[in-house]
Coordinates of C-alpha atoms and ligand atoms in Angstrom, one line a residue:
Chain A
X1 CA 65.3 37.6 18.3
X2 CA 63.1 39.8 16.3
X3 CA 62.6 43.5 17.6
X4 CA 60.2 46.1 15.7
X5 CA 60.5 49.6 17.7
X6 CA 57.9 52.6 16.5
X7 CA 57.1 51.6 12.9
X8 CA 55.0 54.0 10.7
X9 CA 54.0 53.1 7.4
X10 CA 52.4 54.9 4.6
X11 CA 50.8 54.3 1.1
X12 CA 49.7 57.3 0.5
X13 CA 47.3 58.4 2.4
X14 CA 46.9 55.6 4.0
X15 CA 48.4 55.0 7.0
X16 CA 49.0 51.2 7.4
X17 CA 51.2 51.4 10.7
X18 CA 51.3 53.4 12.9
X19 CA 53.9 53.0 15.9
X20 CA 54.1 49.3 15.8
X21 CA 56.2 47.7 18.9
X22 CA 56.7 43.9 19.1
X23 CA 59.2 41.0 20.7
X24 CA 59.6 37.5 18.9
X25 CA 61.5 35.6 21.6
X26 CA 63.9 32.9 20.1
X27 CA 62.3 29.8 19.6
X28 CA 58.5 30.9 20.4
X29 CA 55.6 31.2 17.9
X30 CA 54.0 34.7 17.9
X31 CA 51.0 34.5 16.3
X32 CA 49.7 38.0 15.1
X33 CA 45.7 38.1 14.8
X34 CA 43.7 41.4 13.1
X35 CA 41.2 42.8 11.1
X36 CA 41.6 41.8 7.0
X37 CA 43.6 44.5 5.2
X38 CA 45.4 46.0 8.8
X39 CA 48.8 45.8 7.1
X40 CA 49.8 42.3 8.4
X41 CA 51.3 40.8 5.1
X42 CA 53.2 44.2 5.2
X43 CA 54.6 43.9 8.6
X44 CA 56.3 40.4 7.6
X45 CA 57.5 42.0 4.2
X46 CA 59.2 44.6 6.3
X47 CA 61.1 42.4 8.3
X48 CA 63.4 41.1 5.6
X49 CA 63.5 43.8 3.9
X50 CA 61.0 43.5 1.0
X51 CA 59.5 46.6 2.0
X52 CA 60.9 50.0 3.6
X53 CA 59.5 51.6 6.7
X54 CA 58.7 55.2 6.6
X55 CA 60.4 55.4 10.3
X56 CA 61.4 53.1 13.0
X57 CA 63.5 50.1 13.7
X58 CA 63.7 46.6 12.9
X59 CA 66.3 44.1 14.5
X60 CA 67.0 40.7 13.4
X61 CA 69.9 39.0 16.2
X62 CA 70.7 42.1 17.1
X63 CA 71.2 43.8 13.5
X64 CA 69.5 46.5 11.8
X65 CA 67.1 45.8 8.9
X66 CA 66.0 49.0 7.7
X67 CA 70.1 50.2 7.1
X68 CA 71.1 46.8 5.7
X69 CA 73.0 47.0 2.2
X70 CA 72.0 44.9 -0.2
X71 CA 74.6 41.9 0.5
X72 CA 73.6 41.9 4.1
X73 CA 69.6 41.9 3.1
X74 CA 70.7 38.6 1.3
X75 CA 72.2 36.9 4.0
X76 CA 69.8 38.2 6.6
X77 CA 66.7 36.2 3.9
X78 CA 68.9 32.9 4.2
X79 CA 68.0 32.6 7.4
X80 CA 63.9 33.2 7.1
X81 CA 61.5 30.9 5.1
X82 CA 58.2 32.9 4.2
X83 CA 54.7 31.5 3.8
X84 CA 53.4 33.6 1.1
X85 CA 49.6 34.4 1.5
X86 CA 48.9 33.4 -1.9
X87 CA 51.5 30.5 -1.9
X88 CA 53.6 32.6 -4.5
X89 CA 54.5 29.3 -6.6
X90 CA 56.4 30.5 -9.5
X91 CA 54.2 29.6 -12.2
X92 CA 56.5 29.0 -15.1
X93 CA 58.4 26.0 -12.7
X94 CA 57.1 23.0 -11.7
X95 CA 56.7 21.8 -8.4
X96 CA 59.9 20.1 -7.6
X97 CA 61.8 23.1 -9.5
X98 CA 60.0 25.6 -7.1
X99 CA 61.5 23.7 -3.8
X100 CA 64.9 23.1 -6.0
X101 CA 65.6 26.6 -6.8
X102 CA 67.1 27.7 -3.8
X103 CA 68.4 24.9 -3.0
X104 CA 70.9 24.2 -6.2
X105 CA 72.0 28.7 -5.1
X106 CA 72.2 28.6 -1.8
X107 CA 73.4 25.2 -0.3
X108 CA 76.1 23.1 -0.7
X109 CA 74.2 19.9 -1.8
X110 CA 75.2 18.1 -4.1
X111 CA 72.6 16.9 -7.5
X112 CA 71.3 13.4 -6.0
X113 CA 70.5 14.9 -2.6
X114 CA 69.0 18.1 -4.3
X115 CA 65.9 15.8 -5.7
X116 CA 66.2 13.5 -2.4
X117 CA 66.3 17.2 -0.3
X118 CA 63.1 17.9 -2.3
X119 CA 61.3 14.6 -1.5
X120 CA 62.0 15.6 2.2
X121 CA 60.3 18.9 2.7
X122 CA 57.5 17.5 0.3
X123 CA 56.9 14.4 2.3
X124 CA 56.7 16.7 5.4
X125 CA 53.7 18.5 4.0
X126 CA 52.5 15.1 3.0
X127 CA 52.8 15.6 -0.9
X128 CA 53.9 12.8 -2.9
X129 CA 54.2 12.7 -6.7
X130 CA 53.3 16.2 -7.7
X131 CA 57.4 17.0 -8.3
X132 CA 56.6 17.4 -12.0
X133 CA 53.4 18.8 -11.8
X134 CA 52.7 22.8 -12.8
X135 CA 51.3 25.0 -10.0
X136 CA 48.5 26.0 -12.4
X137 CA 47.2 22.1 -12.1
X138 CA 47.1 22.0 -7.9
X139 CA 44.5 22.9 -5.8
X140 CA 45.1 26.2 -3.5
X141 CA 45.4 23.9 -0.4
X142 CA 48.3 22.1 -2.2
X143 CA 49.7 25.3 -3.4
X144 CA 49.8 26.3 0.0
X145 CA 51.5 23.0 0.8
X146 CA 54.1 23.3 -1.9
X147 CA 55.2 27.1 -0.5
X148 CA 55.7 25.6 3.2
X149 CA 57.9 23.2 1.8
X150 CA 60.1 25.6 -0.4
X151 CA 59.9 28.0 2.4
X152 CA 61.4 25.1 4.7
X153 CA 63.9 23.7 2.6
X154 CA 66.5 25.6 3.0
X155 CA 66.1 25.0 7.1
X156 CA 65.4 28.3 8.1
X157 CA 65.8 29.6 11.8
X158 CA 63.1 31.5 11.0
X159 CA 59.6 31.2 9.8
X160 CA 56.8 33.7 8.7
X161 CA 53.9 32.5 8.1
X162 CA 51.4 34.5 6.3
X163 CA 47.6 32.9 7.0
X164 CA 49.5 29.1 6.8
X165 CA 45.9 27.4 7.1
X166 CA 43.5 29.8 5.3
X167 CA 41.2 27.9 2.8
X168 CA 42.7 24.4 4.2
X169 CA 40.2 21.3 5.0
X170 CA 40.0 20.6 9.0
X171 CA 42.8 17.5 8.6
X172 CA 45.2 19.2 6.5
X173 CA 45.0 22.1 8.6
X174 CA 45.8 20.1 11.4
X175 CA 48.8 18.9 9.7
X176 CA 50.4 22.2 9.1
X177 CA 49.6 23.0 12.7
X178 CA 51.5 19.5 13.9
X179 CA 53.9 20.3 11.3
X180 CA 54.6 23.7 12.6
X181 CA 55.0 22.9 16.2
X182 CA 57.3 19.7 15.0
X183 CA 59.8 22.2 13.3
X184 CA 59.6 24.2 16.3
X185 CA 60.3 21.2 18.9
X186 CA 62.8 19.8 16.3
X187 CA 64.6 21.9 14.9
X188 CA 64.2 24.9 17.6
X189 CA 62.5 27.4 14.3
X190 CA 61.1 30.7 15.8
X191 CA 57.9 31.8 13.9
X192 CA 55.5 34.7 13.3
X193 CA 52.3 33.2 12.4
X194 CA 49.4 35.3 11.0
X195 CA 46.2 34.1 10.9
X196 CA 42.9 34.4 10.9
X197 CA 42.0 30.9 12.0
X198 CA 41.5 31.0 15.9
X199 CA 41.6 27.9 16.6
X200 CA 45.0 27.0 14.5
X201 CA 46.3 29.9 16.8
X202 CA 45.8 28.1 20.3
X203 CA 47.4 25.2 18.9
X204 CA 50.2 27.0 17.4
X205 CA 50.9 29.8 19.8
X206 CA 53.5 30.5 22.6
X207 CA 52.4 34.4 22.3
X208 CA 49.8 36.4 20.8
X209 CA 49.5 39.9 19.7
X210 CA 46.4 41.6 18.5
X211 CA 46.6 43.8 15.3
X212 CA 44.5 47.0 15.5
X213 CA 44.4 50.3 14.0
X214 CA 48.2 50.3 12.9
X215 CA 49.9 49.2 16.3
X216 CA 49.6 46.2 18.9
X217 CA 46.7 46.7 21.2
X218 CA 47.9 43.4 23.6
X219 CA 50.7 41.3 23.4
X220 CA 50.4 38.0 26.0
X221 CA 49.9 34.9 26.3
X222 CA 46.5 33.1 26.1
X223 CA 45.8 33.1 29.6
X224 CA 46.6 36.9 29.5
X225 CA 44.2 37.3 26.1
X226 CA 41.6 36.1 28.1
X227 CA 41.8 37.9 31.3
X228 CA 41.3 40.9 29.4
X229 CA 38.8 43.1 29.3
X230 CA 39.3 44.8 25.7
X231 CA 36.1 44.4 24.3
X232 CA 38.3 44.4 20.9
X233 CA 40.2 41.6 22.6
X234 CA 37.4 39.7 23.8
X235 CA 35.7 39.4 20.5
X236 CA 38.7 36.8 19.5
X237 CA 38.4 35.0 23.0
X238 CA 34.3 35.1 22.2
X239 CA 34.8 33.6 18.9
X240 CA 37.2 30.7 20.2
X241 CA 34.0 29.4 22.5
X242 CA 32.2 29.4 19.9
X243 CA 34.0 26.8 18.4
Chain B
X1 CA 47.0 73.5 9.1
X2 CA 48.9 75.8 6.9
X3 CA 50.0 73.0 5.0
X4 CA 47.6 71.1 4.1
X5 CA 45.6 74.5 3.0
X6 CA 48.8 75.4 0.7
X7 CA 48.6 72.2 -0.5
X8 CA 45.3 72.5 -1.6
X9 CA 45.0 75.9 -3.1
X10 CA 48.4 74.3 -5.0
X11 CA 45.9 71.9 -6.7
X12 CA 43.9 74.2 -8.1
X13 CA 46.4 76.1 -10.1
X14 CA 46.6 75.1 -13.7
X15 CA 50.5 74.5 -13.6
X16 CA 50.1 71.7 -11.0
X17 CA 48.8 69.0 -13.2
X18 CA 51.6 69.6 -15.6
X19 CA 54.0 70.3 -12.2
X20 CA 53.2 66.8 -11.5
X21 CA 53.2 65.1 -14.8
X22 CA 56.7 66.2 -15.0
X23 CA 58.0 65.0 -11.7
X24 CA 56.2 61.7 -12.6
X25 CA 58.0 61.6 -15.1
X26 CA 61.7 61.7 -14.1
X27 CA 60.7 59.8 -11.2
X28 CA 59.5 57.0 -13.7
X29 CA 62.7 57.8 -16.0
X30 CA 65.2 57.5 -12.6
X31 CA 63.7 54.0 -11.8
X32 CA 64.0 52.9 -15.2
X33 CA 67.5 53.9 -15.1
X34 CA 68.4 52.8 -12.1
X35 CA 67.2 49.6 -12.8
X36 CA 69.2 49.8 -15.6
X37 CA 72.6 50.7 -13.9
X38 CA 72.4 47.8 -11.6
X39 CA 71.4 45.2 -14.0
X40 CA 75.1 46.5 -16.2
X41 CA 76.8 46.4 -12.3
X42 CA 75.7 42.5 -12.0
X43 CA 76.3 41.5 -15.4
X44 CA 79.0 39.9 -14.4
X45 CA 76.3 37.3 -12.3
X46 CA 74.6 37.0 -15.4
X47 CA 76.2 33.1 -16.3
X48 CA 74.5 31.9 -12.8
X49 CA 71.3 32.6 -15.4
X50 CA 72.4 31.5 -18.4
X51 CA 69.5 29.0 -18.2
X52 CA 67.5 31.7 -18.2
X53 CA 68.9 33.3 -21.0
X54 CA 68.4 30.6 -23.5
X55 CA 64.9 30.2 -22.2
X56 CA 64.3 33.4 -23.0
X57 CA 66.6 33.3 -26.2
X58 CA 63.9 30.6 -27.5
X59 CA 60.7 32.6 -26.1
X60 CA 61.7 36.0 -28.2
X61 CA 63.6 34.0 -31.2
X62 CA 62.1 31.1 -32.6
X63 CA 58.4 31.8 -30.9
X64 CA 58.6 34.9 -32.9
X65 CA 60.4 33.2 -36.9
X66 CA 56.7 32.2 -38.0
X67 CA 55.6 36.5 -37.4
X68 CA 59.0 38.0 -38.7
X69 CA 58.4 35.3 -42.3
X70 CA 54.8 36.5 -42.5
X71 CA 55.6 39.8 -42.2
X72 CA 58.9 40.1 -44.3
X73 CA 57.2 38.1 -47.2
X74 CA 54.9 40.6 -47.5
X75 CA 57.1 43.7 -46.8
X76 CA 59.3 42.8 -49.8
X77 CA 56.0 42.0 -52.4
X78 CA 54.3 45.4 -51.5
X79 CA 57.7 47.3 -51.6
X80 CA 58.2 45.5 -55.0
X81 CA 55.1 46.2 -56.8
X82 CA 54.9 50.0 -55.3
X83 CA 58.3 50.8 -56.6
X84 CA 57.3 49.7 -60.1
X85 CA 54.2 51.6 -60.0
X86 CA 55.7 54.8 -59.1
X87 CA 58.3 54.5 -61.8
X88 CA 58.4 56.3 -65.2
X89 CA 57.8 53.7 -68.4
X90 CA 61.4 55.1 -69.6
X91 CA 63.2 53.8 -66.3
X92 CA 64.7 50.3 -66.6
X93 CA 63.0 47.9 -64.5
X94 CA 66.5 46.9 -62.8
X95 CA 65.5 49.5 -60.6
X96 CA 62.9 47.7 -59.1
X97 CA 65.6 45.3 -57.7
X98 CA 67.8 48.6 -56.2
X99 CA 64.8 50.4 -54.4
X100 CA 63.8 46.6 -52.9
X101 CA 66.9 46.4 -51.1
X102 CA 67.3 49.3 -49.9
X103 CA 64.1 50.3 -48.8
X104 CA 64.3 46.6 -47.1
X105 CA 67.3 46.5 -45.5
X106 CA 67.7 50.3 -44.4
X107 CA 64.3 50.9 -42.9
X108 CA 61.6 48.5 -43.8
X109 CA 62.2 45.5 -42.4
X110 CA 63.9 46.7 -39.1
X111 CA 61.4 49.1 -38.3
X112 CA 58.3 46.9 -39.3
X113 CA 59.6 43.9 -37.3
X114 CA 60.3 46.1 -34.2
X115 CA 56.6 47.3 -34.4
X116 CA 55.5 43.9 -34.5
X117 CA 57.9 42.7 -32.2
X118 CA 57.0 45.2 -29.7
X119 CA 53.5 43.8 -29.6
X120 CA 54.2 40.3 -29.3
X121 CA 57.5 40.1 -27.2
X122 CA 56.9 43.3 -25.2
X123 CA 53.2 42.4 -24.7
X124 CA 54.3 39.2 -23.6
X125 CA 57.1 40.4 -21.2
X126 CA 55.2 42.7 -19.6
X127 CA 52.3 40.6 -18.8
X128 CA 54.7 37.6 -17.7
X129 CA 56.7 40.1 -15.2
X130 CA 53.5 41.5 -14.1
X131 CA 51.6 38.9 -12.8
X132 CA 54.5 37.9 -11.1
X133 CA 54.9 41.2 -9.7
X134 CA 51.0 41.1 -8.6
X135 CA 50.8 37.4 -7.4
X136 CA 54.3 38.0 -5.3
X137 CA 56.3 35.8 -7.2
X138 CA 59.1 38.6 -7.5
X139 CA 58.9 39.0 -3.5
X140 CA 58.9 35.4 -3.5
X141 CA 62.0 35.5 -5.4
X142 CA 63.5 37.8 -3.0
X143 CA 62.5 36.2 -0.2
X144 CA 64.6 33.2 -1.8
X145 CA 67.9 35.5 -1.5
X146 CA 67.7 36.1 -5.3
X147 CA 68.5 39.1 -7.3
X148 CA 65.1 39.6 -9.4
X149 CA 67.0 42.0 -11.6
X150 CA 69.5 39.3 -12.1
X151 CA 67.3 36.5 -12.6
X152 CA 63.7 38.1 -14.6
X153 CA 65.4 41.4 -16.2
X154 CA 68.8 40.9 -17.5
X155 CA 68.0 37.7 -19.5
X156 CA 65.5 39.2 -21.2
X157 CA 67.0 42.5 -22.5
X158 CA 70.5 40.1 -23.5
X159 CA 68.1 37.6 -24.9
X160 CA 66.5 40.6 -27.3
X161 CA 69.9 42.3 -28.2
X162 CA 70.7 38.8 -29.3
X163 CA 67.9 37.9 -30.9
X164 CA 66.6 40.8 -32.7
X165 CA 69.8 41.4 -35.4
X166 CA 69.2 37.7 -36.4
X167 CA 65.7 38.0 -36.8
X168 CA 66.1 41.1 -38.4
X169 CA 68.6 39.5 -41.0
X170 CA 66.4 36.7 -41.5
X171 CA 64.0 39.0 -42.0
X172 CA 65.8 40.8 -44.9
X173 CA 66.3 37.8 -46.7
X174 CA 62.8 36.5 -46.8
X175 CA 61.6 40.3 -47.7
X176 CA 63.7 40.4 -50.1
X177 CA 62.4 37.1 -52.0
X178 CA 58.9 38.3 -51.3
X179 CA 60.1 41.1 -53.5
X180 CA 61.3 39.1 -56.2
X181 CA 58.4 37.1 -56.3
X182 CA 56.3 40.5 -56.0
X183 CA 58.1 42.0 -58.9
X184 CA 58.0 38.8 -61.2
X185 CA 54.3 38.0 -60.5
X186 CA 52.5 41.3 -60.3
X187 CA 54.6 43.9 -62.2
X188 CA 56.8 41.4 -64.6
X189 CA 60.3 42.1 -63.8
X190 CA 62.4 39.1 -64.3
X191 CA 63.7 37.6 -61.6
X192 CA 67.2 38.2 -63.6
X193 CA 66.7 41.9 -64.0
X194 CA 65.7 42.4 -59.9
X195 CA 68.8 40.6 -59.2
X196 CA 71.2 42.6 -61.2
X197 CA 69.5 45.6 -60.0
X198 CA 69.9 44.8 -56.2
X199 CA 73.7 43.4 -56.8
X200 CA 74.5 47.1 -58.4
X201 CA 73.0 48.6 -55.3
X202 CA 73.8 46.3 -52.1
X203 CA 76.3 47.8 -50.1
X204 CA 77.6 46.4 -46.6
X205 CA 77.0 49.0 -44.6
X206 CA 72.9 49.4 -45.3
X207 CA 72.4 45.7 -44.3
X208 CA 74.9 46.9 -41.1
X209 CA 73.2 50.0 -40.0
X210 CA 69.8 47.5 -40.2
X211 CA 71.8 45.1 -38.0
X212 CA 72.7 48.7 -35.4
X213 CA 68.7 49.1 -35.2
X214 CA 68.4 45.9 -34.7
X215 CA 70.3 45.8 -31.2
X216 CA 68.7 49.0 -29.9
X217 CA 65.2 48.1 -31.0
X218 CA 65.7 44.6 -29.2
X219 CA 66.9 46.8 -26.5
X220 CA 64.2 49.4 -26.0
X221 CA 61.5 47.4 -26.4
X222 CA 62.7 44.1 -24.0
X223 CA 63.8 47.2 -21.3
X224 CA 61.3 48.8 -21.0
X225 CA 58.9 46.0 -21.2
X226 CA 60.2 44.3 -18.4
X227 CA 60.5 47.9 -16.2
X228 CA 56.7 48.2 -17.1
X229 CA 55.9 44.9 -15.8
X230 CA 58.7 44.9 -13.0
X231 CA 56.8 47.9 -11.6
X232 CA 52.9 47.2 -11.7
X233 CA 50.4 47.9 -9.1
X234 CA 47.1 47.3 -8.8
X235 CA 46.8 43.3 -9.7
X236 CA 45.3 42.2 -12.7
X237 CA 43.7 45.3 -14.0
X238 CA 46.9 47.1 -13.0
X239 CA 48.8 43.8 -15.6
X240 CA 46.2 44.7 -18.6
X241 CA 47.2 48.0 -18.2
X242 CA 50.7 48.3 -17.8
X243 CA 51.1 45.2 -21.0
X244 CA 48.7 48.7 -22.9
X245 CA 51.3 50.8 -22.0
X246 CA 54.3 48.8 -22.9
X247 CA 53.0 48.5 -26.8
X248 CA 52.2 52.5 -26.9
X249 CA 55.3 53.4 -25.1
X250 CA 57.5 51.1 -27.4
X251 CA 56.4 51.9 -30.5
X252 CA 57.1 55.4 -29.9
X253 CA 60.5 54.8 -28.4
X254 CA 61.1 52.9 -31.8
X255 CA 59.9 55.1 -33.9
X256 CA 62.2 57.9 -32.5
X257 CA 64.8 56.2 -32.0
X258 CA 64.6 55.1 -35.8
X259 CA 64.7 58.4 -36.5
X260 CA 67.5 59.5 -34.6
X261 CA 69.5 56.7 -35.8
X262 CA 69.2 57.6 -39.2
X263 CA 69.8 61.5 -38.6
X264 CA 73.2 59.8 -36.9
X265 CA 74.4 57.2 -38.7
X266 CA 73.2 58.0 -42.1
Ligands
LIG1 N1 52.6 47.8 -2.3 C1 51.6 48.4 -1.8 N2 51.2 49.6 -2.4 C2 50.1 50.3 -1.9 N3 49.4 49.8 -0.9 C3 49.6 48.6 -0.4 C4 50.8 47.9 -0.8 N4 50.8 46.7 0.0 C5 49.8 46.8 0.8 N5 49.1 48.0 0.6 C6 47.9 48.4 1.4 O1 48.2 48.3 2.8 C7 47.1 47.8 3.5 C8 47.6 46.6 4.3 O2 47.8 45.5 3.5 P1 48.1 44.0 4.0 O3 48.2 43.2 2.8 O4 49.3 44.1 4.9 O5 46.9 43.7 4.9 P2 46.6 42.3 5.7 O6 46.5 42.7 7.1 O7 47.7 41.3 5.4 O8 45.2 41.9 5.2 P3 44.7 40.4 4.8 O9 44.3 39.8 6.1 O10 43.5 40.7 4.0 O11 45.7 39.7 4.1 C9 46.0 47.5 2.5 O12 45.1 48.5 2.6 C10 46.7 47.5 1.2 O13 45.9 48.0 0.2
LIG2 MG1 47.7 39.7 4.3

């Protein structure tokens, strides 16, 4: 269970949050929708850690973030896999090395199941054969790919995903959206999902909560998105028709 | 209200901007040394790296051997045929051999390399950590449970107080053959009479206090090459001008510190 209470945010003079409140339930997918540049990618940084809130809380099972020394904070990441917007690949490793890299730190597995561990995660974002290729040589979509899978290898019980679909083709979207649920039904993962692409976010979600001006305007479920009558609110319902 | 109006009559006064300066300043100096108290604290993690640390061992050593002969080669035949110029007919041409040396191994070569070091190493540091820092590579890092002190920082710096005192004494040997081929070519000193004029003159402890340099130049310059880069804002324009910064900022650290050494040590 993941528990923001009253965060404010600053850079500057530019305030990014401002009273933020919000629930992830174990084992539901939240997915957060709002306007580009509203301080989403922010929020998910500030849940483990990677950036500070100026004030306010932030519990992970039932501990406090914000307070966490540094050894905690470590542990605390173990048990999150984060979808970078950009994919973050590092770009001096290749492929396989990105997904390895945590793996050979932070798990007990032994060589031969480190490269078979690999094959796994890549196989569930349907990649084959680009272990030994260079990020710089993939295409963003496969970039994207690559990140789920080092974000997943390490079997998180948590997942943030920061616009997981953005820039995909229909089909591949579709597969991180199967693949997403599957790790959820599987392996009982409990998400945030930001996005921007509605209809990935009906297939996806248990929960939604709408980003605006620096705090949650609505938190619900879809049937409670659409009985409202926030004209801010409606404008994501609106643009789901359309499709 | 009252604040925000003291505030702004505060920006108006002529001691703000240097008010401000100054507390950028310290703020700037206290990360830098903070950074640098927790990479000594988890030295100790620093074998879990040691891949890193030859990577990096190769990226500021050998990548750089081709630069440091260029440069040395030439050091040694300028130093050569200056000396002679500047030397009275009635002083023997042994000399010639003596002031090589010297000049070489005490200053010349240390400080030379450094400068050109700090533009191809530093440069290259800072651009590396950078876009890493602007693409969120280093989050990504974090994200991953790593230490990116640990794992981007501390190999570099103990990769460049490694590498820099060989290169440096490399260095001093190819300048100082560049300035026996300087002196036999364009001023006519016998190879025989330069090297009887640096044997009377070597002593350990130049070619050691060039070897001292050596280490804090690698230092300075892989320190605060990767803070500068560690650090950026502002994506890739914020990269091209923090790389800017980290060759300015460098060579003046050098070249005080090459100063300061001397005033110490010599
Ligand atoms: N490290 C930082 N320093 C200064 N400002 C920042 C920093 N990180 C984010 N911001 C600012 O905070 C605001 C929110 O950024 P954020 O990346 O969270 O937006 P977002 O909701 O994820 O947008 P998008 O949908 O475009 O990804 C932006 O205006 C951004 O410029
Ligand atoms: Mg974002």
């Amino acid at each position: 269970m993941i528990i923001l209470r009253n965060i404010f945010k600053s850079f500057g003079e530019k305030h990014v949050h401002q009273g933020v409140n919000l629930e992830v339930r174990d084992r539901e997918t939240l997915v957060i929708l709002g306007k580009s540049g509203g301080g989403k990618s922010v929020l998910l940084k500030m849940i483990i850690g990677l950036l500070q809130p100026d004030s306010g809380s932030i519990t992970v099972d039932g501990f406090e973030v914000t307070t966490m020394k540094y050894r905690e904070l470590q542990k605390l990441r173990l048990k999150f896999g984060f979808l970078f917007q950009g994919a973050a690949l590092f770009d001096s490793m290749t492929v396989g090395e990105n997904i390895e890299l945590a793996l050979r730190r932070h798990s007990e597995y032994k060589e031969s199941d480190i490269s078979e561990r690999v094959q796994y995660a890549l196989e569930l974002v349907k990649l084959h054969n680009v272990e030994h290729l260079m990020p710089s040589s993939i295409s963003g979509g496969m970039k994207k790919r690559v990140g789920l899978a080092r974000a997943i290898a390490l079997t998180p019980k948590y997942m943030l995903y920061d616009e997981p679909t953005t820039g995909l083709d229909v089909e591949t979207a579709d597969g991180i959206n199967l693949l997403m649920n599957e790790l959820k039904t599987t392996l009982g993962v409990t998400s945030i999902v930001v996005t921007h692409d509605i209809h990935s976010a009906f297939v996806i979600g248990d929960r939604f909560a709408i980003f605006e001006n620096g705090r949650f305007i609505l938190t619900g479920t879809k049937e409670e998105l659409r009985s409202s009558a926030d004209p801010e609110v409606r404008k994501y319902i609106e643009s789901e028709i359309q499709i | 209200m009252s604040k925000s109006y003291s505030g702004k009559s505060f920006s108006f006064h002529p001691f703000s901007k240097i008010g401000k300066t100054t507390t950028r300043f310290f703020e700037f100096l206290g990360k830098y040394l903070s950074i640098t108290w927790w990479m000594i604290r988890n030295l100790r993690n620093a074998k879990e790296y040691s891949r890193n640390i030859t990577q990096q061992m190769v990226m500021i050593g050998n990548n750089s051997i081709p630069i440091v002969i260029f440069v040395s080669t030439f050091v040694g035949m300028v130093t050569a045929v200056q000396s002679s110029y500047q030397l009275y007919d009635w002083i023997p041409r042994t000399v010639v051999g003596a002031l090589v040396t010297k000049s070489v191994l005490l200053e010349l070569t240390p400080l030379l390399i450094a400068l050109v070091l700090a533009g191809k190493v530093g440069a290259t540091i800072t651009a590396e950590l950078g876009s890493m820092r602007v693409t969120e590579q280093i989050d990504a890092l974090e994200a991953l449970a790593f230490d990116p002190i640990s794992f981007l920082i501390t190999p570099r710096v103990l990769a460049g107080i490694f590498m820099f005192p060989i290169l440096i004494i490399f260095g001093d040997l190819v300048a100082i053959l560049g300035g026996m081929f300087g002196a036999s070519a364009v001023a006519g000193i016998p190879v025989e009479a330069f090297i009887s004029g640096m044997k009377s003159s070597f002593e350990t402890w130049d070619a050691v206090f060039g070897i001292i340099k050596a280490v804090v130049f690698g230092y300075i310059i892989t320190s605060i090459s990767c803070y500068l880069g560690f650090i950026v804002e502002g994506g890739s324009e914020g990269v091209a001008r923090a790389t800017m910064n980290t060759v300015v900022l460098t060579c003046l650290t050098v070249v005080v510190m090459d100063f300061i050494l001397a005033s110490v040590l010599l």
